[in-house]
XYZ file of N, CA, C and O in Angstrom:
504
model
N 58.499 137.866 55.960
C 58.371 136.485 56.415
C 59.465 135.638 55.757
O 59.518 135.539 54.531
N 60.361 135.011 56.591
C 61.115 134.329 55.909
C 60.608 132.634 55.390
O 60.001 131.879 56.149
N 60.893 132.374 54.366
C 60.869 130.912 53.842
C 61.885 130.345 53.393
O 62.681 131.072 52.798
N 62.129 129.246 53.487
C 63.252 128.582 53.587
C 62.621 127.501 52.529
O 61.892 126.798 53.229
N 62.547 127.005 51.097
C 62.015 125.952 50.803
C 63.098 124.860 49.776
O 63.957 125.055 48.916
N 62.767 124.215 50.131
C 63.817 122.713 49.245
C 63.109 122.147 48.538
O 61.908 121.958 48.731
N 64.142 121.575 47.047
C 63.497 120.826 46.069
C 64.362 120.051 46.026
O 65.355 120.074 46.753
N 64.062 119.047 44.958
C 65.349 118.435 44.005
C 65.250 116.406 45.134
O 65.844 115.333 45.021
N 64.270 116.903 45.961
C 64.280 115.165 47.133
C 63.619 114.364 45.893
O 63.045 114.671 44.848
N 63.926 113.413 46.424
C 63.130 111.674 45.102
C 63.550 110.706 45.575
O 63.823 110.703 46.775
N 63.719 109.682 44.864
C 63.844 108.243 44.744
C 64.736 107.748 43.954
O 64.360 107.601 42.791
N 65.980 107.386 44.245
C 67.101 107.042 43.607
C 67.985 105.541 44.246
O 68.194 105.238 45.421
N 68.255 105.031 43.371
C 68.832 104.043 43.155
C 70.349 104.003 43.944
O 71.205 104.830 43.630
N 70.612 102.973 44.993
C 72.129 103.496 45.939
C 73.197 103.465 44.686
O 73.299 102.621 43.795
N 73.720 104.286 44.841
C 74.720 104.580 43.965
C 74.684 106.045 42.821
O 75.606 106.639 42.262
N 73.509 106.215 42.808
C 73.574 107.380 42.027
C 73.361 108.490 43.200
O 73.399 108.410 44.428
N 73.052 109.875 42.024
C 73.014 111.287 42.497
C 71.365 111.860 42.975
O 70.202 111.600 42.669
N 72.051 112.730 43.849
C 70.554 113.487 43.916
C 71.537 115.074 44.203
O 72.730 115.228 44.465
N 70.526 115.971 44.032
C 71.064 117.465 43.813
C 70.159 118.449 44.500
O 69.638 119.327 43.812
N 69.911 118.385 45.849
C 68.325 119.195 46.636
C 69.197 120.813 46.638
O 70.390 121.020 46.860
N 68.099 121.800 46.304
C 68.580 123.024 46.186
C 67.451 123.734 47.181
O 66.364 123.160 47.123
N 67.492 124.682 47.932
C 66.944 125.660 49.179
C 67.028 126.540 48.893
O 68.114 127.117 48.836
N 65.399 127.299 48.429
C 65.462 128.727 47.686
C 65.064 129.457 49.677
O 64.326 129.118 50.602
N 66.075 130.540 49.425
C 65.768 131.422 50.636
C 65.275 132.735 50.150
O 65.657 133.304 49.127
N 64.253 133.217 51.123
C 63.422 134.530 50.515
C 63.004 135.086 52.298
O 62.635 134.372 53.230
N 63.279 136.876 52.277
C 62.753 137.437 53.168
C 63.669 137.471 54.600
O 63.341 137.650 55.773
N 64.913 137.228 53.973
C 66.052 137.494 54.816
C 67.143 138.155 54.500
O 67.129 138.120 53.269
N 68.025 138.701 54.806
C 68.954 139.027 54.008
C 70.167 137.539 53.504
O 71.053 137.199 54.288
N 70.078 137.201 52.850
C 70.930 135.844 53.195
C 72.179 135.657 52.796
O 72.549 134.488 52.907
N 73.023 136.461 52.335
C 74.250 136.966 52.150
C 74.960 137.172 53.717
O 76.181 137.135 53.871
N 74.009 137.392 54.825
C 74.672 137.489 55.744
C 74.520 135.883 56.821
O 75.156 135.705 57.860
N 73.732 135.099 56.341
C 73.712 133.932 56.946
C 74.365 132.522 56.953
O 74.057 131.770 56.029
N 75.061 132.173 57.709
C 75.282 130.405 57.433
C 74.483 130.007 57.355
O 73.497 130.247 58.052
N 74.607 128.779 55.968
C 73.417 127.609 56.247
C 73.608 125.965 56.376
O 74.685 125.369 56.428
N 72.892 125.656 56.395
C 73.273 124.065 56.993
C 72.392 123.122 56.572
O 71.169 123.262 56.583
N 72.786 122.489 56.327
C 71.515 121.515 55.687
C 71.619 119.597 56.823
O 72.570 118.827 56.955
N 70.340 119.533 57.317
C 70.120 118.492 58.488
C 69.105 117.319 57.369
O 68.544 117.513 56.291
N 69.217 116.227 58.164
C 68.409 115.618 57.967
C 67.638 114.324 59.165
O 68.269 114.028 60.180
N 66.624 113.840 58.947
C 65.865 112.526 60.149
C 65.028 111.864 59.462
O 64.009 112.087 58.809
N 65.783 110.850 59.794
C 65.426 109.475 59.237
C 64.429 108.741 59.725
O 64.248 109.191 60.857
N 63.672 107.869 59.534
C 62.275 107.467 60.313
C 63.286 106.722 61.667
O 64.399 106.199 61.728
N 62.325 106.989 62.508
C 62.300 107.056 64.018
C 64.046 107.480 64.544
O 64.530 106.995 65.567
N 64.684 108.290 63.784
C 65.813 108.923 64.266
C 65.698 110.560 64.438
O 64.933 111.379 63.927
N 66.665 110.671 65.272
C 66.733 112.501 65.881
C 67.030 112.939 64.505
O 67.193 112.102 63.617
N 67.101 114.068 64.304
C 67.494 115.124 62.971
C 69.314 114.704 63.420
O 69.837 114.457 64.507
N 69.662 114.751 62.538
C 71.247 114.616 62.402
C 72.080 116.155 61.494
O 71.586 116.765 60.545
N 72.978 116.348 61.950
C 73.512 117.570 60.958
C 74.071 117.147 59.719
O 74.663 116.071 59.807
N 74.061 117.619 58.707
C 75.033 117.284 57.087
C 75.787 117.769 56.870
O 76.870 117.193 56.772
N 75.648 119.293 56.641
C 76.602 119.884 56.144
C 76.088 121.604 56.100
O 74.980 122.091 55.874
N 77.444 122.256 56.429
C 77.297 123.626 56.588
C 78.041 124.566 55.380
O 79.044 124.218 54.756
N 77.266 125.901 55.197
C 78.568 126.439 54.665
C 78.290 128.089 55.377
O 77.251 128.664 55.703
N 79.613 128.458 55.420
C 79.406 129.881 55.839
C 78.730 130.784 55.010
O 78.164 130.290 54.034
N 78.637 132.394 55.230
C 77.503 133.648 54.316
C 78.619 133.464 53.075
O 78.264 133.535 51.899
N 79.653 133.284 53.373
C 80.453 133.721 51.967
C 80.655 132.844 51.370
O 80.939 133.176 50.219
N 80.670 131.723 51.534
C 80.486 130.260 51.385
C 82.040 129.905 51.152
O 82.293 128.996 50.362
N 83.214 130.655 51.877
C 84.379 130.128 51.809
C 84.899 128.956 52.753
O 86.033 128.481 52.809
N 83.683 128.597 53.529
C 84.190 127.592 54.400
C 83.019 126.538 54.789
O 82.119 126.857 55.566
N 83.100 125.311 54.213
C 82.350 124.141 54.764
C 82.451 123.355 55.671
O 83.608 123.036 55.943
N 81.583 122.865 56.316
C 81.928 121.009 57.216
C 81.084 120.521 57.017
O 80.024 121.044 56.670
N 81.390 118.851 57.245
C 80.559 118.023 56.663
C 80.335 117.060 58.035
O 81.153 117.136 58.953
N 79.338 116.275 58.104
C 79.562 114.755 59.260
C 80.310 114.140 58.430
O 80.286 114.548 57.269
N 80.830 113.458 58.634
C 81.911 112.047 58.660
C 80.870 111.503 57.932
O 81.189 111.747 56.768
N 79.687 110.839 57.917
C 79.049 110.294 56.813
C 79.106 110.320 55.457
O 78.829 109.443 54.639
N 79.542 111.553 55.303
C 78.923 111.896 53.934
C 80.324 112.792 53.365
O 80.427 113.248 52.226
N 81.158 112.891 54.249
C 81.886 113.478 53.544
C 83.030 112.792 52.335
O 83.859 111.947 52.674
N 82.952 113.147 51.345
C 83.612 112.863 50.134
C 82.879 112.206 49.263
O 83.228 111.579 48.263
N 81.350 112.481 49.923
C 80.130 112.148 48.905
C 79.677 113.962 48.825
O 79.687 114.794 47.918
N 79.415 113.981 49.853
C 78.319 115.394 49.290
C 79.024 116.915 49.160
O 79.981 117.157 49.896
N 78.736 117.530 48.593
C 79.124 119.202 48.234
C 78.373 120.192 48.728
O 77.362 120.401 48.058
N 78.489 120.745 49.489
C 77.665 122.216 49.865
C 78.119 123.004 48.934
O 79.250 122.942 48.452
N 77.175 123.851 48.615
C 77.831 125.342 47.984
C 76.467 126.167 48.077
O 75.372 125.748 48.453
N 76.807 127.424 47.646
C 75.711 128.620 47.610
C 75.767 129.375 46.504
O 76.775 129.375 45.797
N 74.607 130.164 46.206
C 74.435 131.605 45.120
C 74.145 132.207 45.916
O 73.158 131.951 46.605
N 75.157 133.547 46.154
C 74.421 134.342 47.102
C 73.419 135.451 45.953
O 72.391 136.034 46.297
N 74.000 135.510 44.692
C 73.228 135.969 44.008
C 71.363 135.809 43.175
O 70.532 136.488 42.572
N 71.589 134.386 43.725
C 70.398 133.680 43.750
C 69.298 133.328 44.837
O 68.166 132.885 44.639
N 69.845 133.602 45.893
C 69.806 133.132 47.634
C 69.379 131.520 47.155
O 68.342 130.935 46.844
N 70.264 131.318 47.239
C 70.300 129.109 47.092
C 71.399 129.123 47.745
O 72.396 129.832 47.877
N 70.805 127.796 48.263
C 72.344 126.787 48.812
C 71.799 125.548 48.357
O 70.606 125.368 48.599
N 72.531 124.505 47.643
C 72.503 123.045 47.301
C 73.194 121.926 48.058
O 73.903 121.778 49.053
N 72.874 121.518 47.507
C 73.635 119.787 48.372
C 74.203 119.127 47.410
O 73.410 118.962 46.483
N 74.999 118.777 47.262
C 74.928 117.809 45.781
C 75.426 116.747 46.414
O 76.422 116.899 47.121
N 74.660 115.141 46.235
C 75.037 114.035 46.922
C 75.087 113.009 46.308
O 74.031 112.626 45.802
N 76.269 112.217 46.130
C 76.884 111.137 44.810
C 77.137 110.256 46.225
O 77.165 110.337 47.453
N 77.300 109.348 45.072
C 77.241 107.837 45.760
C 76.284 107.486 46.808
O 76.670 106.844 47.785
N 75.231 107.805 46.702
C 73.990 107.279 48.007
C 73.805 105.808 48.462
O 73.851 104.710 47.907
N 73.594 106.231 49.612
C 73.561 104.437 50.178
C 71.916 105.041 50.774
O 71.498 106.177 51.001
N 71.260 103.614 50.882
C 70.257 103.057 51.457
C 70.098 104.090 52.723
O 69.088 104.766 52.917
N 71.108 104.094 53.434
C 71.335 104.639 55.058
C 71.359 106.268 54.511
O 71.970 107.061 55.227
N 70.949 106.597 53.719
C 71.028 108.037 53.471
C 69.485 108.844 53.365
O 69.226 110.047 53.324
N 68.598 107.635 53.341
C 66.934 107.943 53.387
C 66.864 108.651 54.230
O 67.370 108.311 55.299
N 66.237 109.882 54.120
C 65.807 110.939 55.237
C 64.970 111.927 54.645
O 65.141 112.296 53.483
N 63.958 112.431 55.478
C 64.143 113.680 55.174
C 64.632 115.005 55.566
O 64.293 115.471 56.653
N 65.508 115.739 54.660
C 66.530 116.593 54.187
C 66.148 117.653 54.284
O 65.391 118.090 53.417
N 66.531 118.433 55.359
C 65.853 120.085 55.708
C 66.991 121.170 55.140
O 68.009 120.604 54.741
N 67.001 122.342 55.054
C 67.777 123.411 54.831
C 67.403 124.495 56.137
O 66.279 124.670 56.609
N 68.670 125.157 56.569
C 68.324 125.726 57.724
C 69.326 126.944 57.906
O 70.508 126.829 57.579
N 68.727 128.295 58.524
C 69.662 129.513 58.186
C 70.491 129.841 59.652
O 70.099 129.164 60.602
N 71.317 130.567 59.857
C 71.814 130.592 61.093
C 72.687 131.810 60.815
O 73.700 131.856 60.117
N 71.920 133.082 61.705
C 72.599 134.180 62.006
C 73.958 134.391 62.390
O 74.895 134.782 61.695
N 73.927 134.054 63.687
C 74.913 133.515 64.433
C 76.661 132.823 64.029
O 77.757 133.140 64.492
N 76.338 131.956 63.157
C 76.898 131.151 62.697
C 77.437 132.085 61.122
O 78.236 131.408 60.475
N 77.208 133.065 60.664
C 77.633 133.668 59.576
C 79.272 133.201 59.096
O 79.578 133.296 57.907
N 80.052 132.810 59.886
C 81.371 133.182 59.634
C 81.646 131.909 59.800
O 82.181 131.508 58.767
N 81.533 130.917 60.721
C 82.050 129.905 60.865
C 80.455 128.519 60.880
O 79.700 128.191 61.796
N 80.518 128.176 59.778
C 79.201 126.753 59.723
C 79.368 126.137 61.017
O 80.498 125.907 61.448
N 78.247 125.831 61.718
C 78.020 124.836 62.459
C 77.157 123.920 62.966
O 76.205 124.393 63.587
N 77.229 122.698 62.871
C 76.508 121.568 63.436
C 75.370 121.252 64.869
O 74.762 120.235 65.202
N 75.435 122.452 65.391
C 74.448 122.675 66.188
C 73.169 123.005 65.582
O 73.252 123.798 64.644
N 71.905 122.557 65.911
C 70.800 122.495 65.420
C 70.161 123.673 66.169
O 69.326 124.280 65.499
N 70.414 124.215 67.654
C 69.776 125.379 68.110
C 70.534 126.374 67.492
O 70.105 127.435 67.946
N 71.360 126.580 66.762
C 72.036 127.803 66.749
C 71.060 128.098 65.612
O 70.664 129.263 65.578
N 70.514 127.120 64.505
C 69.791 127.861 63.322
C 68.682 128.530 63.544
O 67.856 128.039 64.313
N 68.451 129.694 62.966
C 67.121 130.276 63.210
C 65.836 129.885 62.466
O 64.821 129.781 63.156
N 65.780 129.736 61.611
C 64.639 129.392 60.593
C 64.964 128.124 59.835
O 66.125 127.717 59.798
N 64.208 127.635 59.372
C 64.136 125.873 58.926
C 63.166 125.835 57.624
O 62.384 126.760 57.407
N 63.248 124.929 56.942
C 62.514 124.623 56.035
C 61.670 123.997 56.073
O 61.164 124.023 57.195
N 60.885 123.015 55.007
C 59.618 122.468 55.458
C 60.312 120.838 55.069
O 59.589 119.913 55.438
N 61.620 120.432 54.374
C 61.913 119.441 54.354
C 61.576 118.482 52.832
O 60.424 118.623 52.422
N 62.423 117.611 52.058
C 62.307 117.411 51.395
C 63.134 115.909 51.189
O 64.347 115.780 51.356
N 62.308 114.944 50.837
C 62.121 113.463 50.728
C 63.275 112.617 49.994
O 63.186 112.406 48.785
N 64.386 112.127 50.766
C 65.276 111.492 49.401
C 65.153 110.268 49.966
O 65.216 110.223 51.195
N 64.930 108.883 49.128
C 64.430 107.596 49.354
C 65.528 107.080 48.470
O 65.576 107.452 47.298
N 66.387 106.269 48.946
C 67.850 105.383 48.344
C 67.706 103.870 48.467
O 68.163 103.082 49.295
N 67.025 103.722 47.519
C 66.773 101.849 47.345
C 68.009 101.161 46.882
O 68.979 101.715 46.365
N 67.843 99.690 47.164
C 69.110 98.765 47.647
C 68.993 98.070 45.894
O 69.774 97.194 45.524
């Protein structure tokens, strides 16, 4: 059974850090891209950020890029987020998501992932 689960969501102040990490179990996950989405109250899920199985290649949305970091342990099966400078407009909650398919090249399509997480809470007060 695969699980996909995220920690590290809270309540932070715009301007500081938050660091959500996605323990993966019951897949092989060395062979998967992952991607990390998020939806904001009464918005669609939006994409964040991807990284490939080997994690030599990322993309980001235009939002967030040159705020947030993807990376992975494949030795750990984690992938993190690491997200500096938060604004207000960054409240969501923050899923982690695996994608077969997508092994080689990350991508921003939300059907291509196969399995999803259960989601995890980051709240960015003004």
């Amino acid at each position: 059974q695969v699980q996909l689960v995220e920690s590290g969501g809270g309540l932070v102040q715009a301007g500081g850090s938050l660091r959500l990490a996605c323990a993966a179990s019951g897949l092989t996950f060395y062979i998967y891209g992952m991607g990390w989405f998020r939806q904001a109250p009464g918005k669609e899920r939006e994409f964040v950020s991807g990284i490939s199985s080997s994690g030599d290649k990322t993309v980001y949305a235009d939002s967030v890029k040159g705020r947030y970091t993807i990376s992975r342990d494949n030795t750990k099966n984690m992938v993190y987020l690491q997200m500096n400078s938060l604004k207000p407009e960054d409240t969501a909650v923050f899923y982690c998501a695996a994608s077969r398919n997508s092994w080689n090249t990350p991508t921003s399509h939300a059907s291509r992932y196969d399995y999803w997480g259960q989601g995890t809470q980051v709240t960015v007060s003004s």
